[in-house]
Short mmCIF file of C-alpha atoms in Angstrom, two decimals:
data_model
loop_
_atom_site.label_atom_id
_atom_site.label_comp_id
_atom_site.label_asym_id
_atom_site.label_seq_id
_atom_site.Cartn_x
_atom_site.Cartn_y
_atom_site.Cartn_z
CA MET A 4 93.36 17.02 -81.41
CA LEU A 5 94.70 19.32 -78.76
CA ASN A 6 96.74 22.24 -80.12
CA ASN A 7 100.02 22.27 -78.22
CA THR A 8 100.36 26.09 -78.57
CA TYR A 9 100.06 27.59 -75.09
CA LEU A 10 98.45 31.07 -74.89
CA SER A 11 98.25 33.40 -71.98
CA VAL A 12 94.93 34.89 -70.93
CA THR A 13 96.14 38.25 -72.19
CA GLN A 14 97.03 36.74 -75.54
CA ILE A 15 93.65 35.12 -75.98
CA ASN A 16 91.81 38.17 -74.84
CA SER A 17 93.79 40.37 -77.20
CA TYR A 18 92.97 37.94 -80.01
CA ILE A 19 89.24 38.00 -79.32
CA LYS A 20 89.33 41.82 -79.00
CA ALA A 21 91.15 42.05 -82.34
CA ILE A 22 88.45 39.95 -84.03
CA PHE A 23 85.60 42.11 -82.68
CA ASP A 24 87.43 45.37 -83.44
CA ALA A 25 88.04 44.25 -87.00
CA GLU A 26 84.42 43.25 -87.63
CA VAL A 27 82.93 46.28 -89.31
CA MET A 28 79.43 44.94 -88.92
CA LEU A 29 79.77 45.40 -85.23
CA GLN A 30 81.24 48.95 -85.38
CA ASN A 31 79.23 52.20 -85.35
CA ILE A 32 75.90 50.53 -85.48
CA CYS A 33 72.47 51.34 -83.99
CA VAL A 34 70.74 48.77 -81.86
CA PHE A 35 67.19 49.00 -80.53
CA GLY A 36 65.88 47.12 -77.57
CA GLU A 37 64.13 47.34 -74.22
CA VAL A 38 65.98 48.66 -71.25
CA SER A 39 65.83 46.05 -68.52
CA SER A 40 68.13 47.56 -65.92
CA TYR A 41 69.83 50.92 -65.71
CA ASN A 42 72.51 51.93 -63.20
CA VAL A 43 74.74 54.99 -63.33
CA SER A 44 78.22 54.85 -61.79
CA GLY A 45 81.23 57.20 -62.23
CA GLY A 46 79.36 59.18 -64.95
CA ASN A 47 78.77 56.06 -67.04
CA ALA A 48 75.52 54.13 -67.33
CA TYR A 49 75.48 50.36 -67.28
CA PHE A 50 72.35 48.68 -68.60
CA ASN A 51 70.99 45.78 -70.55
CA LEU A 52 69.07 45.88 -73.79
CA LYS A 53 66.69 43.01 -74.46
CA ASP A 54 64.06 41.61 -76.76
CA GLU A 55 62.04 38.38 -76.76
CA SER A 56 64.97 36.11 -77.31
CA GLY A 57 68.04 37.70 -75.85
CA MET A 58 69.89 40.35 -73.99
CA ILE A 59 73.08 42.37 -74.39
CA PRO A 60 74.99 44.36 -71.75
CA CYS A 61 75.65 47.98 -72.59
CA VAL A 62 77.83 50.86 -71.27
CA LEU A 63 76.97 54.44 -72.08
CA PHE A 64 79.81 56.81 -71.51
CA GLY A 65 78.95 60.33 -70.32
CA ALA A 66 75.46 59.22 -69.33
CA ASN A 67 74.60 62.63 -67.86
CA LYS A 68 74.40 64.07 -71.36
CA PHE A 69 71.23 62.03 -72.01
CA ASP A 70 67.81 61.54 -70.37
CA ALA A 71 68.00 58.44 -68.32
CA PRO A 72 65.49 55.89 -69.68
CA LYS A 73 63.10 53.99 -67.46
CA ILE A 74 63.04 50.24 -67.10
CA GLY A 75 60.91 48.82 -69.91
CA ASP A 76 61.56 51.74 -72.26
CA MET A 77 62.34 50.95 -75.80
CA VAL A 78 65.53 52.74 -76.80
CA LEU A 79 67.85 53.11 -79.77
CA VAL A 80 71.55 53.19 -78.91
CA SER A 81 74.47 53.97 -81.19
CA GLY A 82 77.93 52.54 -80.69
CA SER A 83 80.09 49.51 -81.23
CA MET A 84 80.52 46.07 -79.90
CA ASN A 85 83.56 45.94 -77.68
CA TYR A 86 85.35 43.13 -76.00
CA TYR A 87 86.64 44.27 -72.62
CA ALA A 88 89.86 42.22 -72.42
CA LYS A 89 90.57 43.11 -68.75
CA GLY A 90 87.27 41.62 -67.58
CA GLY A 91 86.85 39.11 -70.36
CA ARG A 92 83.40 40.54 -71.18
CA LEU A 93 81.66 41.55 -74.35
CA SER A 94 79.54 44.68 -74.21
CA PHE A 95 78.07 47.31 -76.41
CA ASN A 96 79.83 50.64 -75.99
CA ALA A 97 77.15 53.27 -76.67
CA TYR A 98 77.85 56.90 -77.30
CA SER A 99 74.22 57.92 -77.58
CA ILE A 100 70.83 56.75 -76.42
CA MET A 101 67.35 57.91 -77.51
CA PRO A 102 63.75 56.72 -77.01
CA TYR A 103 62.42 54.20 -79.48
CA GLY A 104 58.69 54.17 -79.03
CA ARG A 105 57.23 52.56 -75.96
CA GLY A 106 58.67 49.47 -74.33
CA LEU A 107 57.68 46.27 -76.14
CA LEU A 108 56.71 44.58 -72.89
CA TYR A 109 54.50 47.55 -72.00
CA GLU A 110 52.94 47.48 -75.41
CA LYS A 111 52.34 43.77 -75.11
CA PHE A 112 50.81 44.37 -71.68
CA LEU A 113 48.42 47.06 -73.11
CA LYS A 114 47.47 44.85 -76.00
CA LEU A 115 46.72 41.81 -73.88
CA LYS A 116 44.87 43.94 -71.36
CA ALA A 117 42.69 45.41 -74.12
CA GLU A 118 42.01 41.90 -75.56
CA LEU A 119 41.07 40.43 -72.21
CA GLU A 120 38.89 43.36 -71.32
CA GLU A 121 37.08 42.87 -74.61
CA ARG A 122 36.60 39.19 -73.74
CA GLY A 123 34.98 40.15 -70.44
CA TYR A 124 37.79 38.86 -68.23
CA PHE A 125 37.61 42.01 -66.08
CA ASP A 126 33.81 42.28 -65.77
CA ILE A 127 32.76 43.20 -62.29
CA GLU A 128 29.74 40.83 -62.46
CA ARG A 129 31.99 37.78 -62.63
CA LYS A 130 34.05 38.76 -59.53
CA LYS A 131 33.48 36.32 -56.71
CA PRO A 132 33.11 37.67 -53.21
CA ILE A 133 35.81 36.91 -50.68
CA PRO A 134 34.24 34.74 -47.86
CA ASP A 135 33.93 36.47 -44.51
CA TYR A 136 35.19 33.57 -42.47
CA VAL A 137 38.08 31.88 -44.33
CA LYS A 138 39.43 28.74 -42.68
CA ARG A 139 42.06 27.66 -45.17
CA ILE A 140 43.97 29.79 -47.68
CA GLY A 141 45.71 28.39 -50.70
CA VAL A 142 48.82 30.49 -51.61
CA VAL A 143 50.48 30.23 -54.99
CA SER A 144 53.90 31.74 -54.51
CA SER A 145 57.60 30.94 -54.10
CA ASP A 146 58.51 28.81 -51.08
CA THR A 147 61.63 30.96 -50.63
CA GLY A 148 61.85 34.65 -49.90
CA ALA A 149 59.98 37.09 -47.78
CA VAL A 150 56.56 36.87 -49.40
CA ILE A 151 55.27 33.66 -47.94
CA HIS A 152 56.70 34.58 -44.54
CA ASP A 153 54.90 37.96 -44.66
CA ILE A 154 51.65 36.20 -45.46
CA ILE A 155 52.16 33.62 -42.67
CA ASN A 156 53.09 36.44 -40.18
CA VAL A 157 50.11 38.58 -40.91
CA THR A 158 47.77 35.56 -40.99
CA THR A 159 48.85 34.13 -37.65
CA ARG A 160 48.84 37.59 -36.08
CA ARG A 161 45.19 38.20 -37.15
CA ASN A 162 43.90 34.64 -36.66
CA ASP A 163 45.90 31.68 -35.36
CA CYS A 164 43.11 29.27 -36.41
CA VAL A 165 43.51 29.79 -40.15
CA ASP A 166 45.51 27.28 -42.17
CA ILE A 167 47.83 28.24 -44.98
CA VAL A 168 48.59 25.80 -47.80
CA LEU A 169 51.36 26.84 -50.16
CA TYR A 170 51.61 25.61 -53.72
CA PRO A 171 55.28 26.39 -54.45
CA VAL A 172 55.96 27.92 -57.86
CA LYS A 173 58.66 29.81 -59.73
CA VAL A 174 57.54 33.42 -59.80
CA GLN A 175 59.86 34.57 -62.58
CA GLY A 176 61.80 33.24 -65.45
CA VAL A 177 61.21 30.49 -67.92
CA GLY A 178 58.31 28.18 -67.05
CA ALA A 179 57.01 30.47 -64.26
CA GLU A 180 53.70 31.19 -65.96
CA GLN A 181 52.95 27.49 -66.44
CA GLU A 182 53.73 26.73 -62.81
CA ILE A 183 51.63 29.67 -61.52
CA SER A 184 48.77 28.62 -63.78
CA ALA A 185 49.06 24.97 -62.56
CA GLY A 186 49.00 26.20 -58.93
CA ILE A 187 45.81 28.18 -59.60
CA ASP A 188 44.19 25.18 -61.38
CA PHE A 189 45.18 22.91 -58.49
CA PHE A 190 43.57 25.09 -55.81
CA SER A 191 40.60 25.80 -58.04
CA ASN A 192 39.69 22.08 -57.76
CA TYR A 193 41.02 21.58 -54.25
CA ASP A 194 38.13 21.32 -51.75
CA LYS A 195 40.29 22.02 -48.79
CA VAL A 196 40.86 25.78 -49.37
CA ASP A 197 38.28 28.62 -49.26
CA VAL A 198 40.26 31.30 -51.10
CA ILE A 199 43.42 31.60 -53.15
CA ILE A 200 46.20 34.20 -52.91
CA VAL A 201 48.65 34.53 -55.84
CA ALA A 202 51.64 36.50 -54.60
CA ARG A 203 55.10 37.65 -55.40
CA GLY A 204 57.26 40.56 -54.22
CA GLY A 205 58.36 43.61 -56.21
CA GLY A 206 60.64 43.38 -59.25
CA SER A 207 61.34 44.73 -62.67
CA LEU A 208 58.79 44.60 -65.47
CA GLU A 209 60.54 41.48 -66.77
CA ASP A 210 60.40 39.86 -63.30
CA LEU A 211 56.65 40.43 -63.17
CA GLU A 212 56.16 39.22 -66.77
CA PRO A 213 54.55 35.81 -65.86
CA PHE A 214 51.72 37.67 -64.13
CA ASN A 215 51.18 39.65 -67.28
CA SER A 216 50.80 36.48 -69.36
CA GLU A 217 47.65 35.16 -71.01
CA VAL A 218 48.31 31.67 -69.57
CA VAL A 219 47.99 32.99 -66.01
CA ALA A 220 45.12 35.30 -66.92
CA ASN A 221 43.19 32.26 -68.37
CA ALA A 222 43.87 30.18 -65.16
CA VAL A 223 42.47 33.03 -63.02
CA PHE A 224 39.46 33.43 -65.30
CA ARG A 225 38.52 29.74 -65.07
CA CYS A 226 39.31 29.54 -61.33
CA LYS A 227 36.22 28.37 -59.37
CA LYS A 228 37.39 29.83 -56.05
CA PRO A 229 37.73 33.44 -55.01
CA LEU A 230 41.23 34.69 -55.92
CA VAL A 231 43.25 37.56 -54.60
CA SER A 232 46.30 38.87 -56.57
CA ALA A 233 49.16 40.39 -54.60
CA VAL A 234 51.97 40.99 -57.13
CA GLY A 235 54.79 43.44 -56.70
CA HIS A 236 54.58 46.79 -54.98
CA GLU A 237 51.57 49.01 -54.48
CA THR A 238 52.34 50.88 -57.74
CA ASP A 239 52.74 47.76 -59.88
CA PHE A 240 49.68 46.72 -61.84
CA THR A 241 49.76 43.41 -63.72
CA ILE A 242 47.20 41.59 -65.87
CA ILE A 243 46.36 39.18 -63.06
CA ASP A 244 45.26 42.17 -60.86
CA PHE A 245 42.55 43.00 -63.41
CA VAL A 246 41.30 39.40 -63.73
CA ALA A 247 41.49 38.50 -60.02
CA ASP A 248 38.41 38.81 -57.85
CA LEU A 249 40.33 41.23 -55.62
CA ARG A 250 43.61 43.00 -56.04
CA ALA A 251 45.80 43.52 -52.89
CA PRO A 252 48.52 46.14 -53.14
CA THR A 253 51.08 43.85 -51.44
CA PRO A 254 51.24 40.17 -50.20
CA SER A 255 50.92 41.30 -46.59
CA ALA A 256 47.84 43.40 -47.55
CA ALA A 257 46.32 40.28 -49.15
CA ALA A 258 46.57 38.41 -45.91
CA GLU A 259 45.05 41.42 -44.16
CA LEU A 260 42.16 41.48 -46.61
CA VAL A 261 41.47 37.75 -46.57
CA VAL A 262 42.05 36.69 -42.94
CA TRP A 263 39.31 37.71 -40.58
CA ASP A 264 40.42 39.18 -37.29
CA LYS A 265 39.78 36.55 -34.61
CA ALA A 266 39.95 39.08 -31.72
CA LEU A 267 37.25 41.20 -33.40
CA LYS A 268 35.04 38.05 -33.79
CA VAL A 269 35.38 37.11 -30.21
CA GLU A 270 34.47 40.64 -29.29
CA LYS A 271 31.47 40.52 -31.73
CA VAL A 272 30.22 37.26 -30.07
CA TYR A 273 30.45 38.87 -26.59
CA SER A 274 28.75 42.01 -27.83
CA GLU A 275 25.86 40.07 -29.39
CA MET A 276 25.47 38.00 -26.24
CA HIS A 277 25.46 41.23 -24.23
CA LYS A 278 22.73 42.64 -26.45
CA ILE A 279 20.71 39.42 -26.11
CA ASP A 280 21.08 39.61 -22.37
CA ASN A 281 19.86 43.23 -22.15
CA LYS A 282 16.98 42.60 -24.45
CA PHE A 283 15.99 39.41 -22.60
CA ASN A 284 15.98 41.42 -19.33
CA LEU A 285 13.79 43.98 -21.01
CA CYS A 286 11.49 41.23 -22.16
CA ILE A 287 11.23 39.99 -18.57
CA VAL A 288 10.49 43.50 -17.38
CA ASN A 289 7.91 43.98 -20.07
CA ASN A 290 6.19 40.72 -19.17
CA THR A 291 6.36 41.39 -15.43
CA ASN A 292 4.77 44.79 -15.98
CA LYS A 293 2.05 43.19 -18.05
CA VAL A 294 1.27 40.73 -15.24
CA LEU A 295 1.41 43.47 -12.67
CA GLY A 296 -0.90 45.52 -14.92
CA LEU A 297 -3.33 42.65 -15.12
CA VAL A 298 -3.23 42.08 -11.35
CA GLU A 299 -3.80 45.83 -10.77
CA GLY A 300 -6.68 45.61 -13.27
CA TYR A 301 -8.22 42.70 -11.44
CA GLU A 302 -7.73 44.40 -8.07
CA ARG A 303 -9.45 47.45 -9.41
CA ASP A 304 -12.31 45.31 -10.84
CA VAL A 305 -12.73 43.47 -7.51
CA LEU A 306 -12.71 46.70 -5.50
CA ARG A 307 -15.19 48.22 -7.92
CA LEU A 308 -17.42 45.12 -7.51
CA LEU A 309 -17.06 45.22 -3.68
CA ASP A 310 -17.99 48.86 -3.74
CA LYS A 311 -21.01 48.04 -5.82
CA PHE A 312 -22.03 45.24 -3.38
CA LYS A 313 -21.44 47.52 -0.41
CA ALA A 314 -23.67 50.19 -1.92
CA LYS A 315 -26.33 47.59 -2.61
CA ILE A 316 -26.09 46.24 0.93
CA GLU A 317 -26.27 49.81 2.32
CA MET A 318 -29.25 50.45 0.11
CA SER A 319 -30.92 47.21 1.26
CA THR A 320 -30.06 48.04 4.88
CA LEU A 321 -31.68 51.38 4.47
CA LYS A 322 -34.75 49.82 2.87
CA LEU A 323 -34.93 47.30 5.69
CA GLN A 324 -34.71 50.09 8.23
CA ASN A 325 -37.51 51.83 6.47
CA ILE A 326 -39.57 48.67 6.56
CA ASP A 327 -38.69 48.26 10.23
CA ASN A 328 -39.82 51.78 10.90
CA LEU A 329 -42.97 51.14 8.96
CA ILE A 330 -43.67 48.00 10.91
CA ASN A 331 -43.02 49.82 14.17
CA ASN A 332 -45.31 52.62 13.16
CA LYS A 333 -47.92 50.09 12.31
CA ILE A 334 -47.38 48.25 15.60
CA ASN A 335 -47.64 51.56 17.40
CA ALA A 336 -50.83 52.33 15.51
CA VAL A 337 -52.20 48.93 16.36
CA ASP A 338 -51.16 49.48 20.02
CA ARG A 339 -52.88 52.75 19.96
CA LEU A 340 -55.92 51.27 18.40
CA ASP A 341 -55.78 48.46 20.91
CA PHE A 342 -55.55 50.91 23.72
CA ASN A 343 -58.43 52.86 22.38
CA ILE A 344 -60.43 49.72 21.77
CA ARG A 345 -59.63 48.55 25.19
CA LYS A 346 -60.53 51.98 26.53
CA LEU A 347 -63.81 51.90 24.72
CA ASN A 348 -64.59 48.34 25.68
CA PRO A 349 -68.19 48.46 27.15
CA HIS A 350 -67.14 45.85 29.73
CA ASN A 351 -64.52 48.23 30.97
CA ILE A 352 -67.16 51.00 31.20
CA ALA A 353 -69.45 48.50 32.94
CA LYS A 354 -66.71 47.82 35.38
CA MET A 355 -66.75 51.42 36.26
CA GLY A 356 -70.43 51.03 37.11
CA TYR A 357 -71.87 52.19 33.86
CA SER A 358 -74.43 50.22 32.01
CA LYS A 359 -76.13 50.44 28.67
CA ILE A 360 -79.89 50.88 28.69
CA LEU A 361 -81.71 49.45 25.79
CA LYS A 362 -85.31 50.15 25.00
CA GLY A 363 -86.10 47.44 22.51
CA SER A 364 -83.12 47.46 20.41
CA SER A 365 -82.40 51.20 20.76
CA VAL A 366 -79.90 52.58 23.20
CA VAL A 367 -81.55 55.02 25.63
CA LEU A 368 -79.43 58.19 25.82
CA SER A 369 -81.98 60.62 27.31
CA ILE A 370 -84.64 60.46 30.02
CA ASN A 371 -87.00 61.89 27.53
CA ASP A 372 -86.79 58.60 25.63
CA LEU A 373 -88.34 56.80 28.69
CA ASN A 374 -91.75 56.80 30.08
CA HIS A 375 -93.14 55.43 33.33
CA ASP A 376 -93.36 51.75 33.42
CA ASP A 377 -91.24 51.24 30.35
CA ILE A 378 -89.40 48.02 30.40
CA VAL A 379 -85.79 48.49 29.58
CA GLY A 380 -82.88 46.17 29.32
CA LEU A 381 -79.75 46.94 31.41
CA SER A 382 -76.41 45.59 30.20
CA LEU A 383 -74.08 44.83 33.04
CA ILE A 384 -70.72 43.10 33.18
CA ASP A 385 -72.06 39.68 33.60
CA GLY A 386 -75.35 39.93 31.68
CA THR A 387 -78.52 41.80 30.93
CA ILE A 388 -81.53 42.29 33.15
CA LYS A 389 -84.87 43.85 32.58
CA ALA A 390 -86.03 46.79 34.60
CA LYS A 391 -89.01 48.95 34.87
CA VAL A 392 -88.96 52.74 34.90
CA CYS A 393 -90.67 53.81 38.09
CA LYS A 394 -89.55 57.25 38.75
CA GLU A 395 -91.01 60.38 37.41
CA LYS A 396 -89.14 62.68 35.14
CA LYS A 397 -87.66 65.79 36.73
CA MET B 159 26.12 25.61 -38.65
CA LYS B 160 29.17 27.75 -39.65
CA LEU B 161 30.53 30.45 -37.39
CA GLU B 162 29.18 33.21 -39.61
CA GLU B 163 25.70 31.68 -39.69
CA LYS B 164 25.72 31.40 -35.88
CA ILE B 165 26.62 35.05 -35.52
CA VAL B 166 23.96 36.07 -37.94
CA ARG B 167 21.40 33.98 -35.95
CA MET B 168 22.55 35.71 -32.74
CA GLU B 169 21.86 39.08 -34.44
CA GLU B 170 18.40 37.78 -35.40
CA ILE B 171 17.66 36.64 -31.88
CA SER B 172 18.72 40.05 -30.66
CA SER B 173 16.21 41.75 -32.94
CA LEU B 174 13.42 39.25 -32.18
CA LEU B 175 13.90 39.97 -28.49
CA GLU B 176 13.15 43.65 -29.24
CA ASN B 177 9.49 42.83 -29.96
CA PRO B 178 7.51 44.35 -27.14
CA ASN B 179 4.70 41.77 -27.61
CA LEU B 180 7.03 38.79 -27.15
CA ASN B 181 5.73 36.48 -24.41
CA ILE B 182 8.09 35.20 -21.77
CA ASP B 183 8.13 31.61 -22.99
CA GLU B 184 9.30 32.68 -26.46
CA GLY B 185 11.79 35.05 -24.83
CA VAL B 186 13.32 32.31 -22.67
CA LYS B 187 13.46 29.99 -25.69
CA LEU B 188 15.36 32.64 -27.78
CA TYR B 189 17.61 33.51 -24.89
CA ASP B 190 18.57 29.87 -24.36
CA GLU B 191 19.30 29.55 -28.06
CA GLY B 192 21.48 32.66 -27.92
CA VAL B 193 23.50 31.28 -24.98
CA VAL B 194 24.10 27.99 -26.78
CA LEU B 195 25.17 29.81 -29.97
CA ALA B 196 27.56 32.09 -28.05
CA LYS B 197 29.16 29.15 -26.37
CA ASP B 198 29.49 27.30 -29.65
CA CYS B 199 30.96 30.40 -31.34
CA LEU B 200 33.54 30.84 -28.64
CA ALA B 201 34.42 27.14 -28.70
CA GLN B 202 34.79 27.36 -32.48
CA LEU B 203 37.03 30.40 -32.09
CA GLN B 204 39.30 28.47 -29.70
CA GLU B 205 39.77 25.64 -32.21
CA VAL B 206 43.11 24.02 -32.77
CA LYS B 207 45.90 26.23 -34.05
CA GLY B 208 46.12 26.75 -37.81
CA LYS B 209 48.56 24.76 -39.77
CA ILE B 210 51.18 25.92 -42.34
CA ASN B 211 51.37 23.28 -45.11
CA ILE B 212 52.97 22.89 -48.48
CA ILE B 213 51.73 20.93 -51.50
CA LYS B 214 54.18 18.24 -52.60
CA LYS B 215 53.88 16.23 -55.79
CA ASP B 216 54.85 12.64 -55.35
CA LEU B 217 54.37 10.32 -58.34
CA GLU B 218 51.66 12.48 -59.91
CA VAL B 219 49.87 12.59 -56.52
CA TYR B 220 49.56 15.94 -54.77
CA LYS B 221 49.56 15.88 -50.97
CA GLU B 222 49.89 18.37 -48.10
CA GLU B 223 52.93 18.25 -45.89
CA THR B 224 53.95 20.42 -42.94
CA MET B 225 56.04 23.27 -44.24
CA GLU B 226 59.45 23.39 -42.65
#
């Protein structure tokens, strides 16, 4: 049933405030939790304290009296719950703040990191190499915001032939780690991508929490494709960075690392072709020189052979000349002999009026060999006659 | 043959051509192969522009669609 009493906003706010102010359990108490945001304004600090299941807004008056905690620090604050009637908000009004060990999230991070390291999730040997010539990249990230656009811009600038396939996921908040893990599993079994980039922009430790989860770490560990993590800023390290095959400091850097520079490849092809051209020309020169060398060798051999033949011919000519001279000498000797023979021919002597006198068979050379009445034979040109010696010796 | 394999083969051809005892027939054969590979590589590098797609799940079936 509707209560017919009408209350103004001020009245209801005053009532709520009175309830909280009267509740001693909420006055002068100490609360511990993790600092998840911290802003100072007008000398007061406004921040949230959180644990696994909830969060409470806090105001610290005179914040400059205390060391400002960092996001993720575990702190202990003293103060009272207060209902701020003017704004209709409940907050914890703190009058002191002090460190309370290390942040739970950070401790959880260190614990999981140690466990996974022990299980071999970070082993260098299991890291898959990033292919040199990636054709398609699977990106697990949010479909809104700057991250996917940064990746697209860098990719298309470096190589306009590379495809990008986005698997859209929540990158923070409830259910994010399951979505990220499902995206990784999807691409792990998807034949149409060569490499996976898991990316998100910078944020608080809580924002990056899904990337520090075991669920995501397991998905990366069982992933069959090379995976690059690009979570947060350069200084942020999350569990996924240790399990991934490669950690990129930012999403843009991930695209730089994965996408091969097309212009460089075109240049490389031209440079290799240029080398092939030069070396082929050298090969032609080498072979031409070899042929020329062979021709020169043959020429030299032929000339040497010709010289040899020439020398032989000259030698033979010389020998022939000698033989000729010998023959001429012989002919001359024969001529001389012939001349002498002719000169000594008895017929020629007979023609001059001389005749040979034979006494018997002996040639008569002296008158003393003849006696009166000796019969001698006289050899004349045309025959022999007998004659009788009739004249006395002188 | 993939682009990377073609480039590696071109590098091989380049070093094979350095052999001073290579005869001209082998040289011509390697040179011709290099020219064909270079043409193929450049053609491959001029392939159609890359696409930007998004995975959509429709009745438990995942499919790629052009990203708006």
